[in-house]
Every structure is written in C-alpha cells, then in structure tokens.
Coordinates of N, CA, C and O in Angstrom, one line a residue:
K21 N 11.9 27.7 -10.9 CA 10.8 27.5 -10.5 C 10.9 26.5 -10.7 O 9.8 25.7 -11.0
I22 N 11.8 25.2 -12.2 CA 11.2 24.2 -12.5 C 11.6 23.2 -11.1 O 10.7 22.7 -11.1
L23 N 12.9 23.7 -10.4 CA 12.8 22.8 -9.6 C 11.9 23.1 -8.1 O 11.5 22.0 -7.3
K24 N 11.3 24.2 -7.8 CA 10.1 23.8 -7.1 C 8.9 23.0 -7.4 O 8.2 22.0 -6.2
A25 N 8.8 23.4 -8.5 CA 7.7 22.5 -8.7 C 7.7 20.9 -8.5 O 7.7 20.2 -8.6
A26 N 9.3 21.1 -9.1 CA 10.0 19.3 -9.0 C 9.9 18.6 -6.9 O 9.4 17.9 -7.2
R27 N 10.0 19.5 -6.3 CA 9.6 19.5 -5.2 C 8.8 19.2 -4.2 O 7.7 18.2 -3.9
A28 N 7.6 20.5 -5.1 CA 6.1 20.4 -4.7 C 5.3 19.1 -4.6 O 4.8 18.2 -4.5
H29 N 6.2 18.2 -6.1 CA 5.5 16.7 -6.5 C 5.9 16.1 -6.3 O 4.9 15.0 -6.1
N30 N 7.3 15.6 -5.4 CA 7.4 14.8 -4.2 C 6.8 14.6 -3.2 O 6.7 13.5 -2.5
I31 N 5.8 16.1 -2.8 CA 5.6 15.7 -1.0 C 4.4 15.3 -1.5 O 4.1 15.0 -2.1
P32 N 4.2 13.7 -0.4 CA 2.8 13.0 -0.7 C 2.3 13.9 0.2 O 1.3 14.9 0.7
S33 N 0.8 13.7 -1.0 CA -0.8 14.0 -1.4 C -1.5 14.2 -0.3 O -2.0 13.1 0.5
R34 N -2.2 14.8 0.7 CA -3.3 15.5 1.5 C -4.8 16.0 0.5 O -5.1 15.9 1.4
K35 N -4.9 15.7 -0.7 CA -5.6 16.1 -0.8 C -6.5 15.0 -1.2 O -5.6 13.8 -1.6
P36 N -7.8 14.9 -1.4 CA -8.7 14.0 -2.0 C -8.4 14.0 -3.0 O -7.9 14.5 -4.1
G37 N -8.8 12.3 -4.0 CA -7.8 11.8 -4.7 C -7.8 10.9 -5.6 O -7.1 10.9 -6.7
A38 N -6.6 10.6 -4.6 CA -5.7 9.8 -4.4 C -6.2 8.6 -4.9 O -5.0 8.2 -5.6
E39 N -7.0 8.3 -4.7 CA -7.4 7.0 -6.1 C -7.1 7.2 -7.4 O -6.8 5.7 -8.4
C40 N -6.9 8.2 -8.1 CA -6.4 8.3 -9.4 C -5.2 8.7 -9.7 O -4.9 9.1 -10.6
N41 N -4.0 8.3 -8.5 CA -2.6 8.3 -8.5 C -2.7 7.3 -8.7 O -3.3 5.9 -8.6
G42 N -1.9 7.3 -9.2 CA -0.9 5.9 -10.6 C -0.2 5.5 -8.9 O 0.4 6.4 -9.0
I43 N 0.5 4.1 -10.0 CA 2.1 3.1 -9.1 C 2.5 3.1 -9.9 O 2.4 2.0 -11.0
T44 N 4.1 3.6 -9.6 CA 5.0 2.9 -10.3 C 5.0 2.0 -9.8 O 5.1 1.1 -9.1
P45 N 6.7 1.2 -11.2 CA 6.9 -0.2 -10.6 C 7.5 -0.9 -9.8 O 8.2 -1.4 -8.9
R46 N 8.5 1.1 -9.4 CA 9.2 0.5 -7.8 C 8.5 0.2 -6.7 O 8.3 0.0 -5.8
Q47 N 7.0 1.2 -6.3 CA 6.1 0.9 -6.1 C 5.4 -0.8 -5.7 O 5.1 -0.7 -4.0
L48 N 5.0 -1.1 -6.6 CA 4.4 -1.9 -6.8 C 6.0 -2.9 -6.6 O 5.7 -4.3 -5.7
R49 N 6.8 -3.3 -6.1 CA 7.4 -3.6 -6.2 C 8.0 -3.7 -4.6 O 7.8 -4.7 -3.7
A50 N 7.8 -2.4 -3.6 CA 8.0 -2.4 -2.8 C 6.7 -3.2 -2.3 O 6.6 -3.6 -0.9
V51 N 5.8 -3.1 -2.5 CA 4.2 -3.5 -2.2 C 4.3 -5.1 -2.2 O 4.5 -6.4 -1.1
M52 N 4.9 -5.5 -2.6 CA 4.5 -7.6 -3.0 C 6.1 -7.6 -2.1 O 6.3 -8.9 -1.3
A53 N 7.3 -6.7 -2.1 CA 7.9 -6.9 -1.2 C 7.2 -6.8 0.5 O 7.9 -8.2 1.1
M54 N 6.9 -6.3 0.7 CA 5.2 -6.8 1.9 C 4.4 -7.1 2.6 O 4.6 -8.0 3.4
I55 N 4.4 -8.5 0.5 CA 2.9 -9.1 1.2 C 4.5 -10.6 1.3 O 4.0 -11.2 2.5
M56 N 5.4 -10.0 0.8 CA 6.2 -12.1 1.1 C 7.2 -11.6 2.5 O 6.8 -12.7 3.4
R57 N 7.0 -10.5 2.8 CA 7.7 -10.9 4.1 C 7.0 -10.8 4.5 O 7.1 -11.1 6.3
R58 N 5.7 -9.8 5.0 CA 4.5 -10.0 5.9 C 2.8 -11.1 6.5 O 2.7 -11.5 7.1
C59 N 3.3 -11.8 5.6 CA 1.0 -12.2 5.0 C 1.8 -13.5 6.0 O 1.0 -13.8 7.0
V60 N 2.4 -14.6 5.8 CA 2.6 -15.8 7.1 C 2.8 -15.2 8.0 O 2.2 -15.6 8.6
P61 N 3.5 -14.5 8.8 CA 3.6 -14.5 10.3 C 3.1 -13.9 10.8 O 3.3 -13.4 11.4
E62 N 2.9 -12.9 9.6 CA 1.1 -12.2 10.8 C -0.2 -12.7 10.2 O -1.3 -12.0 11.2
E63 N 0.1 -13.7 9.0 CA -0.7 -14.5 9.7 C -1.8 -13.5 9.5 O -3.1 -13.6 10.0
W64 N -1.8 -13.0 8.1 CA -2.8 -12.1 7.8 C -3.9 -13.6 6.9 O -4.0 -14.7 7.1
R65 N -5.7 -12.7 6.9 CA -6.7 -14.1 6.2 C -7.4 -13.2 5.1 O -7.3 -12.2 4.9
D66 N -7.9 -13.7 5.3 CA -8.9 -13.3 3.9 C -10.5 -12.8 4.6 O -10.6 -13.6 5.4
F67 N -11.4 -13.1 3.9 CA -12.4 -12.1 4.1 C -13.6 -13.3 4.9 O -14.4 -13.4 5.7
N68 N -12.9 -14.4 4.7 CA -13.2 -15.6 4.9 C -13.1 -15.9 6.6 O -13.4 -17.4 7.3
G69 N -10.9 -15.5 6.4 CA -10.7 -16.1 7.5 C -9.8 -17.6 7.3 O -9.2 -18.0 7.7
N70 N -9.7 -17.4 6.4 CA -8.3 -18.9 5.6 C -7.0 -17.7 5.8 O -7.3 -16.7 5.1
L71 N -6.4 -18.7 5.7 CA -5.1 -17.7 6.3 C -4.7 -17.5 4.8 O -5.2 -18.4 3.9
L72 N -4.1 -16.1 4.1 CA -3.4 -16.0 3.3 C -2.1 -16.5 3.2 O -0.9 -16.6 4.1
T73 N -1.8 -16.8 1.4 CA -0.7 -17.4 1.3 C 0.0 -15.9 0.4 O -0.7 -15.4 -0.2
P74 N 0.7 -15.3 0.5 CA 2.0 -14.3 -1.1 C 1.0 -14.9 -2.4 O 0.4 -14.0 -2.1
D75 N 0.5 -15.7 -2.5 CA 0.4 -16.0 -3.8 C -0.9 -15.9 -3.4 O -1.7 -15.5 -5.6
R76 N -1.9 -15.7 -2.7 CA -3.9 -15.9 -2.6 C -3.9 -14.8 -2.4 O -5.1 -13.4 -1.8
V77 N -2.4 -13.9 -2.2 CA -3.1 -12.2 -1.1 C -3.6 -11.2 -2.6 O -2.9 -11.5 -4.2
T78 N -4.9 -11.4 -2.7 CA -5.6 -10.3 -3.6 C -5.3 -8.2 -2.9 O -5.6 -8.1 -2.2
L79 N -5.9 -7.7 -4.0 CA -5.9 -6.1 -4.0 C -6.9 -6.0 -2.1 O -5.8 -5.2 -1.6
Y80 N -7.6 -5.9 -2.2 CA -8.6 -6.5 -0.6 C -7.3 -6.5 0.3 O -7.5 -6.1 1.3
D81 N -6.7 -7.8 0.3 CA -6.3 -8.0 1.5 C -5.4 -6.6 1.4 O -4.5 -5.9 2.4
V82 N -4.2 -6.6 0.0 CA -3.3 -5.5 0.1 C -3.4 -4.2 0.9 O -3.1 -3.1 1.4
R83 N -5.0 -3.5 0.5 CA -5.7 -2.5 0.8 C -5.5 -2.9 2.4 O -5.1 -1.8 2.3
R84 N -6.1 -3.3 2.6 CA -6.5 -4.2 4.8 C -5.4 -4.3 5.7 O -5.2 -4.2 6.3
Y85 N -4.5 -4.2 4.9 CA -2.8 -5.0 5.2 C -2.2 -4.0 5.2 O -0.7 -3.9 6.1
I86 N -2.0 -3.1 4.2 CA -1.1 -2.3 4.1 C -1.1 -1.2 3.6 O -0.9 -0.1 4.2
I87 N -2.7 -0.7 3.0 CA -2.7 0.5 2.4 C -3.6 0.7 3.3 O -3.1 2.6 3.0
L88 N -4.0 1.1 3.8 CA -5.3 1.7 5.1 C -4.3 1.7 6.4 O -4.6 2.8 7.1
P89 N -3.3 0.6 7.0 CA -3.0 1.3 7.8 C -1.9 2.6 7.6 O -1.3 3.0 8.4
F90 N -0.9 2.4 6.5 CA -0.6 3.9 6.7 C -1.0 4.7 6.0 O -0.9 5.9 6.5
T91 N -2.4 5.1 5.4 CA -3.0 6.4 5.5 C -3.4 6.7 6.4 O -3.4 8.9 6.5
I92 N -4.1 5.7 6.8 CA -4.8 6.4 8.3 C -3.5 6.6 10.0 O -3.4 8.2 10.1
E93 N -2.0 6.2 10.0 CA -1.7 6.4 10.9 C -0.1 7.0 10.7 O 0.0 9.1 10.5
H94 N -0.4 7.7 8.6 CA 0.7 8.9 8.3 C -0.4 10.1 8.1 O 0.4 10.8 7.5
Q95 N -1.2 9.9 7.8 CA -2.8 10.8 6.7 C -2.2 11.4 5.4 O -1.7 12.5 5.1
I96 N -1.4 10.3 5.0 CA -1.2 11.0 3.7 C -1.3 10.3 2.3 O -1.6 8.4 2.8
S97 N -1.2 10.0 1.2 CA -1.5 9.7 0.3 C -0.3 8.4 0.5 O 0.5 8.6 0.0
F98 N -1.2 6.9 -0.3 CA 0.2 5.9 -0.1 C 1.3 5.9 -1.4 O 2.2 5.8 -1.5
V99 N 0.5 6.6 -3.2 CA 1.6 5.9 -3.8 C 1.0 7.6 -4.2 O 0.7 8.6 -3.4

C-alpha cells in the first residue's frame, strides 16, 4: 500500500492547482542549467525585446521560454 502511494506521488500532475506545487533544489538547478545552456544561443529576449543573458533572466522569462513550452507539449505540471 505504501509503495503504491509512493509511485502515485511520482506521477506527473494532470490536475489543476499545479501553481501550488513546490520545486526541489534539484529541479531548480536543472532550470538554471537550462537557462545557462539555452538563453544566449536561442537569443531569448525580455518583454522590451532586449537580448537576455543568463544573469538577467527573470521568472517571467523562465515561464515564457521553459515552463510554458514544456507544459503545453507534455500536458503535465512542470514540477
């Protein structure tokens, strides 16, 4: 019974309310690695159209370039 519950907990969420999910340090490091790897080569831009560098990326930019594309493609919560 406990093993079944543990497996169910690791299944990506398809239910509403994903904005309440926490992010683990490991997931946060993975997001930072994506920013470092993708920002400059993909020419990410801020809301004013200015080119971004990894040190200037905000959570709004992460939402636009990482979170939304992932959640739309996979139809699951990002975290």
